[in-house]
Short mmCIF file of C-alpha atoms in Angstrom, two decimals:
data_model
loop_
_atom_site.label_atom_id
_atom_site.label_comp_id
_atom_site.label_asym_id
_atom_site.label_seq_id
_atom_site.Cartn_x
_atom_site.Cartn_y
_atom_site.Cartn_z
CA UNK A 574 21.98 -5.24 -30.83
CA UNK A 575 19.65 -8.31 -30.91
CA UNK A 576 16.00 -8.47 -31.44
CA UNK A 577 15.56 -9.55 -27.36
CA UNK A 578 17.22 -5.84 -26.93
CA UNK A 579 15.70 -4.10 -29.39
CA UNK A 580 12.25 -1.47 -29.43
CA UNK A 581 9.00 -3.81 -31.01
CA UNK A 582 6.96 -2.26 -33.62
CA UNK A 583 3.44 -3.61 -34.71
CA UNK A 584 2.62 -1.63 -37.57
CA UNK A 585 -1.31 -2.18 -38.56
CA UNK A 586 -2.61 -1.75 -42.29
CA UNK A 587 -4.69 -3.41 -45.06
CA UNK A 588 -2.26 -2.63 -47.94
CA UNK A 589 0.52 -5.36 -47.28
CA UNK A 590 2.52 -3.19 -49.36
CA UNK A 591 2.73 -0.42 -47.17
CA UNK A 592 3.25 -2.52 -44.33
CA UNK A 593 6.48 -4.64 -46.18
CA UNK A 594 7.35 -0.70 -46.82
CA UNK A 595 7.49 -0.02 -43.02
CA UNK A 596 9.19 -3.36 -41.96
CA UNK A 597 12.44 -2.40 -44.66
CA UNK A 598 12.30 1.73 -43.06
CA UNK A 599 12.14 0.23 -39.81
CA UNK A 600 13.60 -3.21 -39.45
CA UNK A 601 17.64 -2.15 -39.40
CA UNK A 602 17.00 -0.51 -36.31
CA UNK A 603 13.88 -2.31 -34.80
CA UNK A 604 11.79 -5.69 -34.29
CA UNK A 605 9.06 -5.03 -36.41
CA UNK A 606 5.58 -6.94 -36.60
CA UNK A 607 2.91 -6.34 -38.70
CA UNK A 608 -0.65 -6.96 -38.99
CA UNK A 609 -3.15 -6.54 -41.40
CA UNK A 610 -6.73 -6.43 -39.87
CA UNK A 611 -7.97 -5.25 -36.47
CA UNK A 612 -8.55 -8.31 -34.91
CA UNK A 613 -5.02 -9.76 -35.48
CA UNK A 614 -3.67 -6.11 -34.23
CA UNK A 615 -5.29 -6.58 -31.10
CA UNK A 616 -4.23 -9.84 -30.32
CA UNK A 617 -0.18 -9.23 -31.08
CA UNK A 618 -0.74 -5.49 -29.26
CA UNK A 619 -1.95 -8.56 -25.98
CA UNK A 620 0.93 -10.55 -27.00
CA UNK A 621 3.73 -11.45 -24.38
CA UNK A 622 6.25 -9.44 -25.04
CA UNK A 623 3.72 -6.27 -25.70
CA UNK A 624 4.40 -3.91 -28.73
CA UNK A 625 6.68 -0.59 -27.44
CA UNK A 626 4.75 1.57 -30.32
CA UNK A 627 1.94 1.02 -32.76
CA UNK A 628 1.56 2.31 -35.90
CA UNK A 629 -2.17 2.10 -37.00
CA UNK A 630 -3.59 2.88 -40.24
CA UNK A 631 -7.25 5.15 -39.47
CA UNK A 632 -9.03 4.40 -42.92
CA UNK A 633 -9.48 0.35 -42.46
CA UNK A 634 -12.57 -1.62 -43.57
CA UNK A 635 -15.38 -2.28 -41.02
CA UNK A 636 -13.55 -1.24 -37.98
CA UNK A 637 -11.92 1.96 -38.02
CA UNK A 638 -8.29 2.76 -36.32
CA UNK A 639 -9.94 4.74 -33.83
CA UNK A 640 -12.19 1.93 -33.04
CA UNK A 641 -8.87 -0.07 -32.51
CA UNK A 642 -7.11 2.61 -30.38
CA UNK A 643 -10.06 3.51 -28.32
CA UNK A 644 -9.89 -0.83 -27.31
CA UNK A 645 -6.73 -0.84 -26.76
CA UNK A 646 -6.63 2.28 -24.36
CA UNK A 647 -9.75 0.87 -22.48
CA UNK A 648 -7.34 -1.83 -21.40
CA UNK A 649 -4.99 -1.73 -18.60
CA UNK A 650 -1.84 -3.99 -20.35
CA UNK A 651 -2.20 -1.98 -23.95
CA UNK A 652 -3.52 1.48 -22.56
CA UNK A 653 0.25 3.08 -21.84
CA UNK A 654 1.66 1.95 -25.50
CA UNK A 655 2.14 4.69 -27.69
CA UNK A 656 -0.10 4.99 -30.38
CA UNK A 657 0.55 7.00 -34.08
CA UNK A 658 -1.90 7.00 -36.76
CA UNK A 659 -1.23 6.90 -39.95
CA UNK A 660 -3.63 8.69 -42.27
CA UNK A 661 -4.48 9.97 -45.51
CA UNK A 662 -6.84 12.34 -44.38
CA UNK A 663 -5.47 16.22 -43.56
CA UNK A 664 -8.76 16.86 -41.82
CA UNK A 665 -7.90 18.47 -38.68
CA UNK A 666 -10.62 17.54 -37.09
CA UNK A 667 -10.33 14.01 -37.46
CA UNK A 668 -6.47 14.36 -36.36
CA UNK A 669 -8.08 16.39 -33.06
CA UNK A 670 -10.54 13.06 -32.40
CA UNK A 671 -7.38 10.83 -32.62
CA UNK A 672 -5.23 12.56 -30.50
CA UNK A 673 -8.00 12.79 -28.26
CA UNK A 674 -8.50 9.26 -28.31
CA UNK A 675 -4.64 9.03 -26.83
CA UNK A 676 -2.53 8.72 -29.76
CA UNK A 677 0.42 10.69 -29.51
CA UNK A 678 1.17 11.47 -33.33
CA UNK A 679 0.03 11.57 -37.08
CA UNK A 680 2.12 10.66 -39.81
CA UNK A 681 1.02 11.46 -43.38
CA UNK A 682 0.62 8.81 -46.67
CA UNK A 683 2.17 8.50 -48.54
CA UNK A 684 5.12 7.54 -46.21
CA UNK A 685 7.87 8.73 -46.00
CA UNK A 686 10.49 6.37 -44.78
CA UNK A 687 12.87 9.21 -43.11
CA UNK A 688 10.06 10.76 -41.55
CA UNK A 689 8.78 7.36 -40.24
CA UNK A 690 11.90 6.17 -38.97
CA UNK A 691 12.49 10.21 -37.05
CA UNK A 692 8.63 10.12 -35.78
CA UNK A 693 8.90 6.68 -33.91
CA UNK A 694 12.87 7.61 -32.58
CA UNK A 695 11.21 10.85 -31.12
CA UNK A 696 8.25 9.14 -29.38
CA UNK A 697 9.65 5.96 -28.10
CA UNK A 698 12.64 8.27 -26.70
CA UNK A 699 9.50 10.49 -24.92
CA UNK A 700 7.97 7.35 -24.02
CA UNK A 701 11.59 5.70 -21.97
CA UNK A 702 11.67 8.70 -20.12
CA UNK A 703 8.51 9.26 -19.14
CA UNK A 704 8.98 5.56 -17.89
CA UNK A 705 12.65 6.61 -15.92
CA UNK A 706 10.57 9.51 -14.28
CA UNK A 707 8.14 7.46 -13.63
CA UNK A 708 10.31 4.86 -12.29
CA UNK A 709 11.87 7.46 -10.27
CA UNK A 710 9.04 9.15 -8.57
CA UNK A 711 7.79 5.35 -7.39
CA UNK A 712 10.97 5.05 -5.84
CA UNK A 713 11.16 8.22 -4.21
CA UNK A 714 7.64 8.10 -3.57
CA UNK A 715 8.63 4.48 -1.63
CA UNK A 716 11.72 6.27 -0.13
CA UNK A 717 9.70 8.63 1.36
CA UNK A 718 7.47 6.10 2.72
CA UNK A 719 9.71 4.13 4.85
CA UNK A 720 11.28 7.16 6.18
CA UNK A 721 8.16 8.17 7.54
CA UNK A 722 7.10 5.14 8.96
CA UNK A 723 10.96 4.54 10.21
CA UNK A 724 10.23 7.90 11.92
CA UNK A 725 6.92 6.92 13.63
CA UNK A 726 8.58 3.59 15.18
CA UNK A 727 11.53 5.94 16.43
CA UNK A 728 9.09 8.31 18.11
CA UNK A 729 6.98 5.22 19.46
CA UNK A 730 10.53 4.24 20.89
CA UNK A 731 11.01 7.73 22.48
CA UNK A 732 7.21 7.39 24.07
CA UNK A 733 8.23 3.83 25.57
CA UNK A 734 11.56 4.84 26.94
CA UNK A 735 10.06 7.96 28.66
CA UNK A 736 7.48 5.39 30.13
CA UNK A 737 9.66 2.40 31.29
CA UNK A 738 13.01 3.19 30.70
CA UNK A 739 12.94 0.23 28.30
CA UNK A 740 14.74 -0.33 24.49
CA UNK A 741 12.14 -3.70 23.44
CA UNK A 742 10.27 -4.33 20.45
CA UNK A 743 7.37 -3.59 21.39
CA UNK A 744 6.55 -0.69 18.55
CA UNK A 745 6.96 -3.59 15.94
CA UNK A 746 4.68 -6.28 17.76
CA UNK A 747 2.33 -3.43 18.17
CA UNK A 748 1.81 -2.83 14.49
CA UNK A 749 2.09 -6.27 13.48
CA UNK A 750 -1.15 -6.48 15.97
CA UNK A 751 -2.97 -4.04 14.23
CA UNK A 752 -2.65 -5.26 10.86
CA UNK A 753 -3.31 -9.05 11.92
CA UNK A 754 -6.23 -7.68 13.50
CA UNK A 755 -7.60 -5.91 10.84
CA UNK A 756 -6.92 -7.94 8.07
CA UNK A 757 -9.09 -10.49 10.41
CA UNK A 758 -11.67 -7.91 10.45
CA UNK A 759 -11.85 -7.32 6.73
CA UNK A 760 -10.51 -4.25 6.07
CA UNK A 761 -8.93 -3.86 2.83
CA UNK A 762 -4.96 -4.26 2.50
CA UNK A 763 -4.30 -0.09 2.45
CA UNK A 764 -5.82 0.23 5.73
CA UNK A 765 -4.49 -2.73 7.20
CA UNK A 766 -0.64 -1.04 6.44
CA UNK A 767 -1.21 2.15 7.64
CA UNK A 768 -2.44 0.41 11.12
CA UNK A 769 0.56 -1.15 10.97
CA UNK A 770 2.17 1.94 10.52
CA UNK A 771 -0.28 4.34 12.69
CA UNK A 772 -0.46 1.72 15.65
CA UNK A 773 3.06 2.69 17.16
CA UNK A 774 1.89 6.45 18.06
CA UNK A 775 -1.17 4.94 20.31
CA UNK A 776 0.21 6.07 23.37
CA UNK A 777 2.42 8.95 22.06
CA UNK A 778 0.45 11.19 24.34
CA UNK A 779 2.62 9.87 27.94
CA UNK A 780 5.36 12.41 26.26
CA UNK A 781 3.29 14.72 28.02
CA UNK A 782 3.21 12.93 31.45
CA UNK A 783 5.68 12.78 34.19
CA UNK A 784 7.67 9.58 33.82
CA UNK A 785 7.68 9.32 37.69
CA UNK A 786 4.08 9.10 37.45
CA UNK A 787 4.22 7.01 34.23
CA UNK A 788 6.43 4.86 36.38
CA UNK A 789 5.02 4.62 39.48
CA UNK A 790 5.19 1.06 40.87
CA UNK A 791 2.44 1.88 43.71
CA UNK A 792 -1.26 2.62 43.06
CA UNK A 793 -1.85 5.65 41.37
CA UNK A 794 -3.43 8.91 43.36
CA UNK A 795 -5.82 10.46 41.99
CA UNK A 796 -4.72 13.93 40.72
CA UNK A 797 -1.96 11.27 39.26
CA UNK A 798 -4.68 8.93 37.25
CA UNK A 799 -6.29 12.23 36.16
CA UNK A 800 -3.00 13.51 34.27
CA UNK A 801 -2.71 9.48 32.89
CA UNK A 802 -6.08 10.03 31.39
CA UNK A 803 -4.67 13.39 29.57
CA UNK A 804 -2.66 11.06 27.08
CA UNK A 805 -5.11 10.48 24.34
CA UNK A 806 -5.64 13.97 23.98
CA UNK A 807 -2.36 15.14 24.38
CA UNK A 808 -1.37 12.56 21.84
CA UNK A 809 -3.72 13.85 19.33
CA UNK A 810 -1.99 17.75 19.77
CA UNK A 811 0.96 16.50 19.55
CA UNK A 812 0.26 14.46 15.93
CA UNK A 813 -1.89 17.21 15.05
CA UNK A 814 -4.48 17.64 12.51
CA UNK A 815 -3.68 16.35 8.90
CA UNK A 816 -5.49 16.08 5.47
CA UNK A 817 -3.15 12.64 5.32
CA UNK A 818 -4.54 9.44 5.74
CA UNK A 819 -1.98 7.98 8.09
CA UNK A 820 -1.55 11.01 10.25
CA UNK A 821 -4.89 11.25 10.27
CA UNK A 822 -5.19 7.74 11.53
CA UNK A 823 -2.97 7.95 13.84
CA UNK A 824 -4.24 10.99 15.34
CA UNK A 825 -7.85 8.94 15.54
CA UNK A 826 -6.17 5.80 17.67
CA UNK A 827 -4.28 7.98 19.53
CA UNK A 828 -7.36 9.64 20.98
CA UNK A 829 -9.91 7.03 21.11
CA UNK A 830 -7.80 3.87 22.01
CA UNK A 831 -9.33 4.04 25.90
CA UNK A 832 -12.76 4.78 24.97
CA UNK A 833 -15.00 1.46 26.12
CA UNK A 834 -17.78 -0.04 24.14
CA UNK A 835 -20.09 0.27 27.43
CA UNK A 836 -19.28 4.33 27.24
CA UNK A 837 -17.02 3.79 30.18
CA UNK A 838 -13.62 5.07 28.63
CA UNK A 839 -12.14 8.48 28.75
CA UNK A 840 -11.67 11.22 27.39
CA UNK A 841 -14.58 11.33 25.93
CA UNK A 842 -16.92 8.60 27.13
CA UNK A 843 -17.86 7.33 23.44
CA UNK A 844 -19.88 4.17 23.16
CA UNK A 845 -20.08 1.93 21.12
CA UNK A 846 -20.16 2.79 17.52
CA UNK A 847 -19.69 6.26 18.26
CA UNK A 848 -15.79 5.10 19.10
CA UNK A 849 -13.98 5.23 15.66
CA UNK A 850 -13.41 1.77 14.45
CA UNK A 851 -9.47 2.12 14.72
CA UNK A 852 -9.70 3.47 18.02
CA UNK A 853 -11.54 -0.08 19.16
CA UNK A 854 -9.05 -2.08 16.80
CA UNK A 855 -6.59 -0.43 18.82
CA UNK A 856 -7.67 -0.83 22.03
CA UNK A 857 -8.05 -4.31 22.48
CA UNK A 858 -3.91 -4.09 20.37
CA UNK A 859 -2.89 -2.12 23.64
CA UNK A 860 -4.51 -4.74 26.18
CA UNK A 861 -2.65 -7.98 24.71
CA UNK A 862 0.41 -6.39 24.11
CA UNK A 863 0.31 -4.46 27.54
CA UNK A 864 -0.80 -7.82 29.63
CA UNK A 865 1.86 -10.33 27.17
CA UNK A 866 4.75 -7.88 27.35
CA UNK A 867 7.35 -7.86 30.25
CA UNK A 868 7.02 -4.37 32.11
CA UNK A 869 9.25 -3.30 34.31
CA UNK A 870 7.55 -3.88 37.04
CA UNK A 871 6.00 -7.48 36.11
CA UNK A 872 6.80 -10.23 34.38
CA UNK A 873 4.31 -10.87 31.26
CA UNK A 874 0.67 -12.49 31.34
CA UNK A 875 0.60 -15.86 29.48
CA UNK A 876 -1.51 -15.40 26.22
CA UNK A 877 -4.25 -17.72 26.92
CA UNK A 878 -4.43 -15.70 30.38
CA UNK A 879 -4.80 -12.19 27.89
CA UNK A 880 -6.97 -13.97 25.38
CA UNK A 881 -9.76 -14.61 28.79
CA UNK A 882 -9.43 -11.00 29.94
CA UNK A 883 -10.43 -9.64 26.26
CA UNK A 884 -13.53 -12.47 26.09
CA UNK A 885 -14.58 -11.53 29.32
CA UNK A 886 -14.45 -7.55 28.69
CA UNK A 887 -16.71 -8.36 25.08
CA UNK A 888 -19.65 -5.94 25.00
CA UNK A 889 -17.60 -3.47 28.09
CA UNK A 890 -14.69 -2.49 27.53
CA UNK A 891 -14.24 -4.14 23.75
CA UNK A 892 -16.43 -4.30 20.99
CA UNK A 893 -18.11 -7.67 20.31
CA UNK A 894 -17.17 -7.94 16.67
CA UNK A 895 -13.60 -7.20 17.24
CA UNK A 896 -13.27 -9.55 20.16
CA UNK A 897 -14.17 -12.01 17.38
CA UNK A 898 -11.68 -10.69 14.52
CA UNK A 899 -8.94 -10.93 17.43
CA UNK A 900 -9.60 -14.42 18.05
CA UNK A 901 -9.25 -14.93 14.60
CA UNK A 902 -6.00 -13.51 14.08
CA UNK A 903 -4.33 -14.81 17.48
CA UNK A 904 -2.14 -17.81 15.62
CA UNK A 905 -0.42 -15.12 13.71
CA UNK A 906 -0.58 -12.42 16.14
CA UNK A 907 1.05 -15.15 18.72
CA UNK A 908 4.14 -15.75 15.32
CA UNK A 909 4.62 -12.12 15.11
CA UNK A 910 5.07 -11.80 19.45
CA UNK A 911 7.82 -14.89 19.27
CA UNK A 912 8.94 -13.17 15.80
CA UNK A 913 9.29 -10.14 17.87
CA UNK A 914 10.47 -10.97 21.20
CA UNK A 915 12.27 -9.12 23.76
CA UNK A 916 15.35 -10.16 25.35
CA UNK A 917 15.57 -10.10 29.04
CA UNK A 918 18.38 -8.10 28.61
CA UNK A 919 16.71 -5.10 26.54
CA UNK A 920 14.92 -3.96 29.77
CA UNK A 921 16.04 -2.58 33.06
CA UNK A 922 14.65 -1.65 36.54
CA UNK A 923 12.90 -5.42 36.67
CA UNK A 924 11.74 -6.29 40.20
CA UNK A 925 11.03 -9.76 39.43
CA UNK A 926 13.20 -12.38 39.65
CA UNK A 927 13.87 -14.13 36.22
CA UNK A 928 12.65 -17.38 35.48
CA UNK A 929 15.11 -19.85 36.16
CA UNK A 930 15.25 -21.24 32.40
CA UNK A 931 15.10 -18.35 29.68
CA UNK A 932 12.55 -19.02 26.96
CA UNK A 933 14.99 -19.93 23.76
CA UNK A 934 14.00 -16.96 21.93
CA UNK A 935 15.54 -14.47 24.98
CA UNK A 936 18.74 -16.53 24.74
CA UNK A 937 19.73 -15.80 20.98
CA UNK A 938 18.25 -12.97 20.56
CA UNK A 939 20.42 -9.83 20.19
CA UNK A 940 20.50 -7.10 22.79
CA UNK A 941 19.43 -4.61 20.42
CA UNK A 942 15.41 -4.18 18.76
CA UNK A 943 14.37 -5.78 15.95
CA UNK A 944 15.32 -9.57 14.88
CA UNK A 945 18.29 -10.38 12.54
CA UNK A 946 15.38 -11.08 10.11
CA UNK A 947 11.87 -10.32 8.27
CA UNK A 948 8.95 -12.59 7.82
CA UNK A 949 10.07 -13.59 3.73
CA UNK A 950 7.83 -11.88 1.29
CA UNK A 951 6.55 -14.07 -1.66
CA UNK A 952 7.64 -14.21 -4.48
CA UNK A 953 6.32 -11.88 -7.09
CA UNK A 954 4.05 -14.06 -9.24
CA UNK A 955 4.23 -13.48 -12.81
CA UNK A 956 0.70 -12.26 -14.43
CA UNK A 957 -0.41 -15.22 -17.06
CA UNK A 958 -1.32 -13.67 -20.15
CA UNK A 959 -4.81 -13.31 -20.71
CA UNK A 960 -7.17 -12.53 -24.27
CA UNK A 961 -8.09 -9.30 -24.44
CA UNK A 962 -11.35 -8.45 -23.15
CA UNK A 963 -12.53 -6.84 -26.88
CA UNK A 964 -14.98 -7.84 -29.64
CA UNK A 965 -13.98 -6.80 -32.93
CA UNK A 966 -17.09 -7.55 -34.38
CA UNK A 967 -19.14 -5.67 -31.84
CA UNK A 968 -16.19 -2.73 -32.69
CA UNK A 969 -17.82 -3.19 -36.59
CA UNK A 970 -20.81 -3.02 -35.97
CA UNK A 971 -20.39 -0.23 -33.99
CA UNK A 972 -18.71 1.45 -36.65
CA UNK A 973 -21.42 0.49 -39.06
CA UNK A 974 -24.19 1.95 -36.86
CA UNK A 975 -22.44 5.47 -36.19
CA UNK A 976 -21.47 5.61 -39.99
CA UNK A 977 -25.67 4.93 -41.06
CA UNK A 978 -26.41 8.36 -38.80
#
């Protein structure tokens, strides 16, 4: 096995002999580095590639092991290394303090090689599976994720199919919209993926309405317009009401998309701030997409055509702030719609005739939803290694100060 493959070991004490005595218990089966004061500790436990166990003597001049451990766990690239003390002392007490500190063992002086050598076997075997489970539960935990959110595009497919008959991509421009737009409205990353994610379940609520009605071509009666204006809240029974944030969002846009900043929305006639801010992210979402899209019933609304209807509505129907945001994010909201694109193809029951060149895009696109391809995701940067953030002299004099109490 070489050293690149092997478990690293910085073993910490001031007697150089015990520390050449744990290098020759340890070294045949281990990469073993030693230090002799605090300071030096610190700075190889910060080292690139980090230690996989310490070993750190308590009883050290001016700044205790304790002092050492209790740095080191205070810090987020040392605090998950295991820690075992080595001591003189059989207080138990003092053993309580370290283990409550966050090491995970004691071994006794003197040392005892075969003890040494079984102590740190145990713990780093402990420590590589806690890692696997760990490891594990992330990727379940991300498993789970997707098939949730894979789910929520499926049934935003569902609601648009019931609506217009149409297979388009229209639930992944829709959340692409939301998180452009709130990223461009300063909302920190989390919430700006779980729009993404919550956006496609806006309109979920038309399950509950006729598709005749839904796709009426003629004005709408008025007993019909009444059930249309049922969707937000029968979108908000049919997500329900959850102690999780992104069911919980969704069930927010899905009820207050088609309130108006001017209190002239429905179903509740909010105004203004009183309309959750998703619900007015969301609404002015709905209007671009709805006016850019082809229906099936109309061709699509050039952008700059959409982009007037929203500035004209500011202070009405949208709210101010967000008209602002969405004029912000409109060069990548207008990537993500050509990103996104339907096909003439996807959609059927058009009364239009088509143009009589078809935009690129429509041409070699497939006939089925998403594009062939995702946006490319950078590249994981490495972290550069940084000093830790500790003073071993203000540790000592620390330690001086408690032990003059």
């Amino acid at each position: 096995m070489s050293d690149k493959q092997r478990p690293r070991i910085l073993a910490v004490d001031d007697a150089t002999d015990l520390l050449a005595l744990m290098a020759k218990a340890l070294g045949a089966d281990y990469e073993v580095d030693t230090a002799a004061d605090p300071g030096t500790a610190i700075e190889k436990a910060f080292a690139d590639p980090h230690p996989d166990l310490i070993l750190l003597d308590v009883e050290m001049p001016e700044v205790s092991g304790f002092e050492v451990c209790r740095a080191l766990k205070g810090e987020t690239l040392t605090a998950e290394i295991p820690v075992i003390f080595l001591t003189g002392k059989t207080d138990a007490q003092a053993q309580v303090e370290g283990l409550q500190l966050g090491a995970v063992d004691y071994v006794m002086k003197p040392i005892n090689a075969a003890v040494l050598r079984t102590r740190v076997r145990m713990h780093l075997a402990l420590a590589d599976r806690r890692h696997e489970l760990e490891r594990l539960v992330q990727e379940r935990t991300a498993q789970l994720e997707r098939t949730r959110a894979e789910l929520i595009r499926r049934l935003g497919r569902a609601m648009q199919m019931h609506e217009s008959s149409a297979i388009s991509n229209r639930v992944l421009r829709l959340g692409q919209y939301a998180k452009l737009m709130a990223q461009a409205a300063g909302a920190k990353p989390q919430v700006c993926e779980l729009m993404m994610i919550a956006a496609p379940l806006h309109d979920v609520g038309k399950l509950g309405i006729p598709s005749e009605i839904l796709q009426k071509k003629e004005k709408l009666s008025a007993p019909d317009w009444e059930r249309i204006k049922r969707h937000p809240r029968i979108g908000a029974e049919i997500i329900g009401e959850h102690d999780d944030p992104l069911l919980k969002l969704a069930r927010q846009i899905a009820l207050t998309h088609h309130e108006n900043w001017d209190g002239s929305g429905y179903p509740e006639g909010l105004k203004a701030d009183t309309i959750p801010w998703p619900g007015r992210v969301m609404a002015i979402v709905d209007s671009f997409e709805a006016m850019t899209a082809t229906q099936f019933y109309r061709e699509p609304r050039k952008p700059d055509d959409a982009v007037f209807e929203i500035e004209k509505l500011a202070g009405k129907r949208y709210d101010p702030k967000l008209v602002e945001a969405f004029k912000k994010a409109l060069p990548a909201m207008l990537k993500a719609r050509e990103a996104f694109a339907d096909a003439l193809g996807d959609l059927i029951n058009l009364d239009f005739a088509p143009k009589a060149q078809t935009p690129a895009h429509a041409a070699a696109a497939p006939a089925t939803a998403a594009p062939a391809t995702a946006p490319a995701k950078p590249a994981a940067v490495k972290p550069v290694p940084r000093k830790p953030a500790v003073d071993v002299a203000a540790l000592a004099k620390a330690a001086a100060a408690r032990a003059k109490k």
